[in-house]
mmCIF file of C-alpha atoms in Angstrom:
data_model
loop_
_atom_site.group_PDB
_atom_site.id
_atom_site.type_symbol
_atom_site.label_atom_id
_atom_site.label_comp_id
_atom_site.label_asym_id
_atom_site.label_seq_id
_atom_site.Cartn_x
_atom_site.Cartn_y
_atom_site.Cartn_z
ATOM 1 C CA MET A 295 104.911 99.351 88.875
ATOM 2 C CA ILE A 296 105.740 102.807 87.576
ATOM 3 C CA GLU A 297 107.927 101.736 84.891
ATOM 4 C CA LYS A 298 105.201 98.793 83.139
ATOM 5 C CA LEU A 299 102.699 101.566 84.120
ATOM 6 C CA LYS A 300 104.476 104.119 81.980
ATOM 7 C CA GLN A 301 104.177 101.136 79.096
ATOM 8 C CA ASN A 302 100.798 101.577 78.416
ATOM 9 C CA GLU A 303 100.231 104.863 77.250
ATOM 10 C CA GLU A 304 96.600 105.163 77.873
ATOM 11 C CA LEU A 305 96.452 103.674 81.186
ATOM 12 C CA TRP A 306 99.145 105.658 81.937
ATOM 13 C CA ASP A 307 97.819 108.781 80.832
ATOM 14 C CA LEU A 308 94.439 108.054 82.777
ATOM 15 C CA PHE A 309 96.568 107.345 86.149
ATOM 16 C CA SER A 310 98.369 110.698 86.029
ATOM 17 C CA LYS A 311 95.356 112.451 84.564
ATOM 18 C CA LYS A 312 97.210 113.943 81.982
ATOM 19 C CA GLU A 313 93.958 115.420 80.561
ATOM 20 C CA GLU A 314 93.769 117.772 84.076
ATOM 21 C CA TYR A 315 96.785 119.243 83.021
ATOM 22 C CA ASN A 316 96.496 123.038 81.212
ATOM 23 C CA LEU A 317 92.460 123.026 81.372
ATOM 24 C CA THR A 318 90.820 125.352 79.401
ATOM 25 C CA PHE A 319 87.340 124.661 81.090
ATOM 26 C CA SER A 320 86.104 123.985 84.728
ATOM 27 C CA ASP A 321 82.944 124.138 86.866
ATOM 28 C CA GLN A 322 82.149 127.013 88.939
ATOM 29 C CA TYR A 323 84.196 125.891 92.176
ATOM 30 C CA ASP A 324 87.202 125.540 89.679
ATOM 31 C CA ARG A 325 86.769 122.125 89.609
ATOM 32 C CA PHE A 326 87.416 119.755 86.711
ATOM 33 C CA PRO A 327 84.295 117.122 86.467
ATOM 34 C CA TYR A 328 83.385 114.367 85.195
ATOM 35 C CA TYR A 329 81.096 115.534 82.419
ATOM 36 C CA LEU A 330 84.123 117.184 80.836
ATOM 37 C CA SER A 331 86.490 114.333 81.319
ATOM 38 C CA SER A 332 87.550 111.908 78.013
ATOM 39 C CA GLN A 333 86.752 109.036 80.639
ATOM 40 C CA ARG A 334 83.852 106.742 80.302
ATOM 41 C CA ASN A 335 84.474 103.894 82.278
ATOM 42 C CA ILE A 336 84.578 105.595 85.942
ATOM 43 C CA PHE A 337 83.047 102.364 87.123
ATOM 44 C CA ASP A 338 86.054 100.085 86.135
ATOM 45 C CA PRO A 339 89.442 100.380 88.384
ATOM 46 C CA SER A 340 90.735 99.515 85.013
ATOM 47 C CA VAL A 341 94.628 100.641 86.053
ATOM 48 C CA SER A 342 94.563 98.487 89.700
ATOM 49 C CA ARG A 343 93.342 95.892 87.210
ATOM 50 C CA PHE A 344 96.330 96.432 85.369
ATOM 51 C CA LEU A 345 98.436 96.333 88.463
ATOM 52 C CA VAL A 346 97.163 93.069 89.785
ATOM 53 C CA GLU A 347 97.696 90.727 86.454
ATOM 54 C CA ASN A 348 101.132 92.045 87.098
ATOM 55 C CA GLY A 349 102.042 91.197 90.695
ATOM 56 C CA LEU A 350 100.744 94.064 93.470
ATOM 57 C CA HIS A 351 98.368 92.136 95.965
ATOM 58 C CA PRO A 352 97.983 94.052 98.992
ATOM 59 C CA GLU A 353 97.650 92.001 101.950
ATOM 60 C CA TYR A 354 95.336 94.135 105.159
ATOM 61 C CA PRO A 355 95.519 93.405 109.171
ATOM 62 C CA ASP A 356 93.731 90.166 110.083
ATOM 63 C CA GLY A 357 93.929 88.191 106.214
ATOM 64 C CA LYS A 358 91.099 90.653 105.410
ATOM 65 C CA LYS A 359 90.823 90.987 101.302
ATOM 66 C CA PHE A 360 90.000 94.719 101.174
ATOM 67 C CA ALA A 361 89.789 97.910 103.113
ATOM 68 C CA VAL A 362 87.024 100.239 103.857
ATOM 69 C CA CYS A 363 88.213 103.768 104.626
ATOM 70 C CA LEU A 364 85.471 105.708 105.999
ATOM 71 C CA THR A 365 85.292 109.350 106.366
ATOM 72 C CA HIS A 366 83.244 112.420 107.719
ATOM 73 C CA ASP A 367 83.436 116.050 106.303
ATOM 74 C CA ILE A 368 82.230 117.861 109.039
ATOM 75 C CA ASP A 369 81.556 121.422 107.254
ATOM 76 C CA VAL A 370 78.488 122.235 109.325
ATOM 77 C CA ILE A 371 77.255 122.404 113.752
ATOM 78 C CA TYR A 372 74.916 125.072 113.892
ATOM 79 C CA PRO A 373 71.465 124.662 112.060
ATOM 80 C CA GLU A 374 70.997 127.266 109.833
ATOM 81 C CA LYS A 375 67.811 129.500 111.834
ATOM 82 C CA ILE A 376 65.579 128.042 108.621
ATOM 83 C CA TYR A 377 65.553 124.701 109.813
ATOM 84 C CA MET A 378 64.751 125.965 113.491
ATOM 85 C CA ILE A 379 61.265 126.991 111.415
ATOM 86 C CA ILE A 380 60.805 124.623 108.768
ATOM 87 C CA GLY A 381 62.775 121.933 112.134
ATOM 88 C CA THR A 382 59.334 122.843 114.159
ATOM 89 C CA ALA A 383 56.900 123.081 111.443
ATOM 90 C CA LYS A 384 57.158 119.219 110.452
ATOM 91 C CA ALA A 385 57.267 118.152 114.386
ATOM 92 C CA PHE A 386 54.193 119.675 114.347
ATOM 93 C CA ALA A 387 52.570 118.825 111.770
ATOM 94 C CA LYS A 388 53.534 114.852 112.210
ATOM 95 C CA GLY A 389 52.278 115.256 116.127
ATOM 96 C CA ASN A 390 55.642 114.865 117.542
ATOM 97 C CA LEU A 391 55.755 117.437 120.424
ATOM 98 C CA THR A 392 58.771 116.291 121.837
ATOM 99 C CA ASP A 393 61.094 117.546 118.597
ATOM 100 C CA ALA A 394 59.204 120.089 118.053
ATOM 101 C CA ILE A 395 59.989 121.784 121.395
ATOM 102 C CA LYS A 396 63.700 121.262 120.934
ATOM 103 C CA THR A 397 64.259 121.850 117.985
ATOM 104 C CA PRO A 398 63.915 125.723 119.045
ATOM 105 C CA PHE A 399 67.042 125.466 121.399
ATOM 106 C CA CYS A 400 69.171 123.303 118.490
ATOM 107 C CA ARG A 401 71.604 126.139 117.926
ATOM 108 C CA ILE A 402 72.342 126.648 121.840
ATOM 109 C CA CYS A 403 72.126 123.260 123.370
ATOM 110 C CA LYS A 404 74.463 120.409 122.047
ATOM 111 C CA LYS A 405 71.621 117.718 123.363
ATOM 112 C CA PHE A 406 69.147 118.900 120.481
ATOM 113 C CA ASN A 407 71.271 119.706 118.146
ATOM 114 C CA PRO A 408 71.302 116.993 115.019
ATOM 115 C CA TYR A 409 74.357 117.835 113.760
ATOM 116 C CA TRP A 410 76.551 117.564 116.844
ATOM 117 C CA ASN A 411 76.836 114.012 116.176
ATOM 118 C CA PHE A 412 80.030 112.876 116.054
ATOM 119 C CA ARG A 413 79.913 110.399 119.678
ATOM 120 C CA GLU A 414 77.108 109.115 117.702
ATOM 121 C CA ILE A 415 79.064 108.018 114.644
ATOM 122 C CA ILE A 416 81.615 106.905 116.860
ATOM 123 C CA GLU A 417 79.202 104.226 118.826
ATOM 124 C CA LEU A 418 77.735 103.263 115.684
ATOM 125 C CA GLU A 419 80.701 102.301 114.230
ATOM 126 C CA ALA A 420 81.903 101.141 116.763
ATOM 127 C CA LYS A 421 79.664 98.058 116.472
ATOM 128 C CA TYR A 422 80.990 96.863 113.334
ATOM 129 C CA ASN A 423 84.595 97.099 115.031
ATOM 130 C CA ALA A 424 85.417 100.367 112.314
ATOM 131 C CA LYS A 425 87.197 103.917 112.554
ATOM 132 C CA SER A 426 86.922 106.199 110.476
ATOM 133 C CA SER A 427 88.190 109.405 109.594
ATOM 134 C CA PHE A 428 86.560 113.516 110.769
ATOM 135 C CA TYR A 429 88.095 116.574 108.679
ATOM 136 C CA PHE A 430 87.254 119.706 110.103
ATOM 137 C CA LEU A 431 87.089 122.887 109.137
ATOM 138 C CA ALA A 432 89.363 125.443 110.428
ATOM 139 C CA LEU A 433 87.931 128.245 108.974
ATOM 140 C CA ARG A 434 87.667 132.348 110.340
ATOM 141 C CA PRO A 435 84.671 134.249 110.554
ATOM 142 C CA GLY A 436 84.571 136.088 107.006
ATOM 143 C CA GLU A 437 85.440 133.167 105.254
ATOM 144 C CA LYS A 438 83.072 131.145 103.004
ATOM 145 C CA ASP A 439 80.665 128.806 104.565
ATOM 146 C CA PHE A 440 81.979 129.652 108.011
ATOM 147 C CA ASN A 441 79.377 127.959 110.364
ATOM 148 C CA TYR A 442 81.909 127.097 113.670
ATOM 149 C CA GLU A 443 85.021 127.648 115.603
ATOM 150 C CA ILE A 444 87.198 124.804 115.753
ATOM 151 C CA GLU A 445 88.536 126.349 118.991
ATOM 152 C CA ASP A 446 85.181 125.776 120.481
ATOM 153 C CA LEU A 447 85.675 121.881 119.210
ATOM 154 C CA GLU A 448 88.657 121.471 121.511
ATOM 155 C CA ALA A 449 86.756 118.931 123.945
ATOM 156 C CA GLU A 450 84.866 117.179 120.774
ATOM 157 C CA LEU A 451 88.978 116.844 119.161
ATOM 158 C CA LYS A 452 89.964 115.204 121.833
ATOM 159 C CA PHE A 453 87.803 112.951 122.551
ATOM 160 C CA ILE A 454 87.920 111.652 119.048
ATOM 161 C CA SER A 455 91.490 111.416 119.272
ATOM 162 C CA THR A 456 91.922 109.388 122.221
ATOM 163 C CA ARG A 457 89.168 107.091 121.260
ATOM 164 C CA GLY A 458 91.292 105.817 118.340
ATOM 165 C CA TRP A 459 89.625 107.681 115.348
ATOM 166 C CA GLU A 460 91.341 110.189 113.219
ATOM 167 C CA VAL A 461 90.980 114.011 113.263
ATOM 168 C CA GLY A 462 92.089 115.652 110.105
ATOM 169 C CA LEU A 463 91.842 119.087 107.746
ATOM 170 C CA HIS A 464 89.032 120.007 105.916
ATOM 171 C CA GLY A 465 90.623 122.996 103.984
ATOM 172 C CA GLY A 466 89.165 126.141 102.772
ATOM 173 C CA HIS A 467 87.343 127.436 99.585
ATOM 174 C CA GLU A 468 91.031 128.506 99.168
ATOM 175 C CA SER A 469 93.654 126.075 100.935
ATOM 176 C CA TYR A 470 93.801 123.634 97.424
ATOM 177 C CA SER A 471 95.031 126.311 95.478
ATOM 178 C CA SER A 472 97.180 128.520 99.292
ATOM 179 C CA LEU A 473 100.627 126.904 100.596
ATOM 180 C CA GLU A 474 99.705 129.943 102.883
ATOM 181 C CA ASP A 475 96.208 128.814 103.601
ATOM 182 C CA ILE A 476 96.984 125.476 103.921
ATOM 183 C CA LYS A 477 99.384 125.915 106.902
ATOM 184 C CA GLU A 478 98.162 128.572 108.686
ATOM 185 C CA LYS A 479 94.643 125.565 108.521
ATOM 186 C CA LYS A 480 96.872 122.747 109.808
ATOM 187 C CA GLN A 481 98.900 124.845 112.363
ATOM 188 C CA ARG A 482 95.419 126.384 113.969
ATOM 189 C CA ILE A 483 93.894 122.454 114.132
ATOM 190 C CA GLU A 484 96.678 121.286 115.444
ATOM 191 C CA LYS A 485 97.080 123.951 118.188
ATOM 192 C CA VAL A 486 93.524 122.574 119.665
ATOM 193 C CA LEU A 487 93.636 119.033 118.740
ATOM 194 C CA GLY A 488 97.551 119.123 121.152
ATOM 195 C CA LYS A 489 99.599 116.729 118.581
ATOM 196 C CA GLU A 490 100.097 117.391 114.746
ATOM 197 C CA ILE A 491 97.166 115.545 112.092
ATOM 198 C CA ILE A 492 98.360 114.119 108.640
ATOM 199 C CA GLY A 493 95.110 113.881 106.737
ATOM 200 C CA TYR A 494 93.249 116.563 105.045
ATOM 201 C CA ARG A 495 90.654 116.680 102.624
ATOM 202 C CA ASN A 496 89.512 119.867 100.493
ATOM 203 C CA HIS A 497 86.382 121.310 100.930
ATOM 204 C CA TYR A 498 83.808 121.007 98.155
ATOM 205 C CA LEU A 499 86.515 118.814 96.749
ATOM 206 C CA ARG A 500 88.486 121.481 95.189
ATOM 207 C CA PHE A 501 91.432 120.008 94.038
ATOM 208 C CA LYS A 502 94.220 121.045 91.277
ATOM 209 C CA VAL A 503 95.719 118.334 89.351
ATOM 210 C CA PRO A 504 99.315 118.676 90.348
ATOM 211 C CA ASP A 505 99.103 121.287 91.722
ATOM 212 C CA THR A 506 97.185 120.445 95.454
ATOM 213 C CA TRP A 507 99.265 117.219 95.604
ATOM 214 C CA GLU A 508 102.656 119.214 95.880
ATOM 215 C CA LEU A 509 100.649 121.855 98.023
ATOM 216 C CA LEU A 510 99.550 119.474 100.591
ATOM 217 C CA SER A 511 103.074 117.658 100.011
ATOM 218 C CA LYS A 512 104.827 120.693 101.513
ATOM 219 C CA ALA A 513 103.090 121.510 104.427
ATOM 220 C CA ASN A 514 103.660 118.003 105.832
ATOM 221 C CA PHE A 515 100.221 116.232 105.088
ATOM 222 C CA LYS A 516 101.267 112.114 104.470
ATOM 223 C CA TYR A 517 98.237 111.664 102.773
ATOM 224 C CA ASP A 518 95.361 113.229 101.193
ATOM 225 C CA THR A 519 91.186 111.816 100.178
ATOM 226 C CA THR A 520 90.324 114.422 98.041
ATOM 227 C CA PHE A 521 90.520 112.807 94.500
ATOM 228 C CA GLY A 522 87.217 111.422 93.073
ATOM 229 C CA TYR A 523 84.718 113.996 90.818
ATOM 230 C CA SER A 524 81.641 115.388 92.731
ATOM 231 C CA ASP A 525 79.791 115.194 89.979
ATOM 232 C CA CYS A 526 80.108 111.364 89.759
ATOM 233 C CA ALA A 527 81.264 108.044 91.670
ATOM 234 C CA GLY A 528 83.993 106.241 90.454
ATOM 235 C CA PHE A 529 87.182 105.875 90.036
ATOM 236 C CA ARG A 530 88.324 109.424 88.808
ATOM 237 C CA ASN A 531 91.930 107.602 87.376
ATOM 238 C CA GLY A 532 91.297 104.214 86.877
ATOM 239 C CA MET A 533 92.523 103.219 90.931
ATOM 240 C CA CYS A 534 91.021 101.533 93.290
ATOM 241 C CA HIS A 535 94.001 101.802 95.551
ATOM 242 C CA PRO A 536 96.220 104.308 97.451
ATOM 243 C CA PHE A 537 98.709 105.617 95.100
ATOM 244 C CA ARG A 538 101.418 108.119 94.938
ATOM 245 C CA PRO A 539 100.631 110.852 92.744
ATOM 246 C CA TYR A 540 103.172 111.661 89.858
ATOM 247 C CA ASN A 541 103.918 115.013 88.070
ATOM 248 C CA ILE A 542 104.403 115.093 84.456
ATOM 249 C CA ASN A 543 105.904 118.193 84.419
ATOM 250 C CA THR A 544 108.655 117.351 86.824
ATOM 251 C CA GLY A 545 108.874 113.946 85.750
ATOM 252 C CA LYS A 546 108.953 112.966 89.597
ATOM 253 C CA GLN A 547 106.264 111.031 92.085
ATOM 254 C CA ILE A 548 105.001 113.683 94.441
ATOM 255 C CA ASP A 549 105.894 112.439 97.912
ATOM 256 C CA ILE A 550 102.019 112.119 99.109
ATOM 257 C CA ILE A 551 100.147 108.991 99.121
ATOM 258 C CA GLU A 552 96.368 110.192 97.818
ATOM 259 C CA LEU A 553 93.766 107.896 99.121
ATOM 260 C CA PRO A 554 90.514 108.305 96.308
ATOM 261 C CA LEU A 555 87.124 108.665 96.886
ATOM 262 C CA ILE A 556 85.288 106.722 95.264
ATOM 263 C CA VAL A 557 81.647 107.855 96.851
ATOM 264 C CA MET A 558 80.411 110.321 98.792
ATOM 265 C CA ASP A 559 76.475 110.942 99.609
ATOM 266 C CA ARG A 560 75.572 113.920 97.814
ATOM 267 C CA THR A 561 77.092 112.624 94.854
ATOM 268 C CA LEU A 562 74.478 109.682 95.202
ATOM 269 C CA LEU A 563 71.850 110.725 96.135
ATOM 270 C CA ARG A 564 71.713 114.929 96.171
ATOM 271 C CA SER A 565 73.299 117.329 94.488
ATOM 272 C CA TYR A 566 74.840 115.398 91.144
ATOM 273 C CA MET A 567 73.606 111.528 90.236
ATOM 274 C CA ARG A 568 70.376 112.444 92.349
ATOM 275 C CA LEU A 569 70.331 108.266 92.693
ATOM 276 C CA ASP A 570 67.166 106.908 94.797
ATOM 277 C CA VAL A 571 68.036 104.748 97.644
ATOM 278 C CA LYS A 572 67.257 101.766 95.784
ATOM 279 C CA LYS A 573 69.388 102.846 92.958
ATOM 280 C CA ALA A 574 72.165 104.610 95.377
ATOM 281 C CA TRP A 575 72.267 101.324 97.250
ATOM 282 C CA GLU A 576 72.760 99.397 93.775
ATOM 283 C CA LEU A 577 75.490 101.327 92.559
ATOM 284 C CA THR A 578 77.409 101.946 96.283
ATOM 285 C CA LYS A 579 77.631 97.635 96.214
ATOM 286 C CA SER A 580 78.529 97.296 92.624
ATOM 287 C CA LEU A 581 81.657 99.636 93.164
ATOM 288 C CA VAL A 582 82.666 97.912 96.944
ATOM 289 C CA ASP A 583 81.949 94.479 94.836
ATOM 290 C CA LYS A 584 85.318 95.960 92.451
ATOM 291 C CA VAL A 585 87.265 96.751 94.786
ATOM 292 C CA GLU A 586 87.058 93.516 96.543
ATOM 293 C CA GLN A 587 87.937 91.649 93.556
ATOM 294 C CA TYR A 588 90.909 93.495 93.245
ATOM 295 C CA ASN A 589 91.931 94.045 96.852
ATOM 296 C CA GLY A 590 91.651 97.327 97.012
ATOM 297 C CA VAL A 591 90.567 99.817 99.399
ATOM 298 C CA ILE A 592 86.749 101.592 98.671
ATOM 299 C CA THR A 593 87.289 105.266 99.751
ATOM 300 C CA ILE A 594 83.195 106.659 101.436
ATOM 301 C CA LEU A 595 81.930 109.961 102.603
ATOM 302 C CA TRP A 596 79.255 110.466 104.979
ATOM 303 C CA HIS A 597 78.886 114.004 105.871
ATOM 304 C CA ASN A 598 77.187 114.266 109.986
ATOM 305 C CA ASN A 599 74.875 117.039 108.624
ATOM 306 C CA THR A 600 72.573 115.758 105.889
ATOM 307 C CA SER A 601 73.297 112.162 105.536
ATOM 308 C CA ILE A 602 73.698 111.055 108.811
ATOM 309 C CA ASP A 603 69.909 111.812 110.117
ATOM 310 C CA GLY A 604 66.790 110.137 109.050
ATOM 311 C CA GLU A 605 67.388 107.640 106.381
ATOM 312 C CA GLY A 606 70.471 108.851 105.669
ATOM 313 C CA LEU A 607 71.861 107.370 109.145
ATOM 314 C CA LYS A 608 70.295 103.851 108.021
ATOM 315 C CA TYR A 609 71.665 103.910 104.950
ATOM 316 C CA TYR A 610 75.220 104.375 106.559
ATOM 317 C CA GLU A 611 74.526 101.702 108.600
ATOM 318 C CA LYS A 612 73.500 99.733 105.726
ATOM 319 C CA PHE A 613 76.578 99.733 103.899
ATOM 320 C CA LEU A 614 78.317 99.502 107.425
ATOM 321 C CA LYS A 615 76.736 95.998 107.517
ATOM 322 C CA TYR A 616 77.299 95.025 103.894
ATOM 323 C CA VAL A 617 81.033 95.676 104.222
ATOM 324 C CA SER A 618 81.284 94.069 107.548
ATOM 325 C CA GLY A 619 79.366 91.257 106.323
ATOM 326 C CA LYS A 620 82.091 90.754 103.476
ATOM 327 C CA LYS A 621 84.941 90.954 106.476
ATOM 328 C CA ALA A 622 86.186 94.080 105.311
ATOM 329 C CA TRP A 623 89.390 96.527 107.304
ATOM 330 C CA LEU A 624 87.034 99.491 107.801
ATOM 331 C CA ALA A 625 89.790 101.798 109.331
ATOM 332 C CA SER A 626 90.255 105.516 108.943
ATOM 333 C CA GLY A 627 92.895 107.304 106.609
ATOM 334 C CA GLU A 628 95.389 107.413 109.343
ATOM 335 C CA GLU A 629 95.242 103.840 109.453
ATOM 336 C CA ILE A 630 95.312 103.365 105.755
ATOM 337 C CA TYR A 631 98.317 105.608 105.626
ATOM 338 C CA ASN A 632 99.882 103.664 108.384
ATOM 339 C CA TRP A 633 99.263 100.032 106.923
ATOM 340 C CA TRP A 634 99.956 100.868 102.970
ATOM 341 C CA SER A 635 103.187 103.228 103.477
ATOM 342 C CA THR A 636 104.862 100.473 105.675
ATOM 343 C CA ASN A 637 103.401 97.188 104.640
ATOM 344 C CA ILE A 638 102.426 97.606 100.897
ATOM 345 C CA GLU A 639 104.272 99.982 98.813
ATOM 346 C CA PRO A 640 108.025 99.065 99.516
ATOM 347 C CA ARG A 641 107.268 95.893 97.702
ATOM 348 C CA TYR A 642 106.888 97.764 94.369
#
């Protein structure tokens, strides 16, 4: 498949992300955003279409036509103090005395904490015979965006893992460019979990092509799922299938599988595209339908602290209902990696 793809210069440059080598410009987080890209067909998985037309026909467990990789980045567990003030005021304004009483204690009582919701997420996904991946930060006090000690979550991590869901690493701000930092954080979370982890996504989707892939491979990660634009949903390199990245500097594939990120909640609804709920839903459905058409894998990121509450939770369940109704395989990154690397990749 790689040799066939190389014969199409336009698609090969897109697949390998040639334009992201030796960057002149990047955004404030040292990322390559969609608005700087020459790619204008972000909602078309053109490389995957080419591969399917040339013999790639993935099959999934139980005869499923396509797969959905469900993931959650755990950036925040303890709400900021301003949340307690605003949340209490809003509850009083709505006449909700129960929430008004609970909110001031949300940082010290798990039952009152809306972000300590891992088990609720698991219960919701189990209704749809789904599993997902939870990527936890392993920051130390003083590091940017530090919010929790991973050691304090031992019981939660082990609960998630023993239920069959996945625990992975959410690398910090500097991890994407530091092998030492990646290894230190990986070892730390593995010590708490009591087992090795294989999956990774970097905080703020910070990523360098091809450097971050090379670092993750050296740190013994089996797969990454950072590779998507923060400012636009869609197919960053035209792929809606897992793939092994190619380093055009070395002329070799990198020993890691990428599960490209297609949809992130904050991209759609808040920080970037700023779509209303209706338009976000229409775009999400169209991307799902595209991935189904080419027997691909759509990876979706839903945070525990912003969109997994209130209307966000309803939106997430609406998504689960939609893809479940299409009889998709709803799986964690670990499950997708294991299936793809064993059953699909060896055939092409």
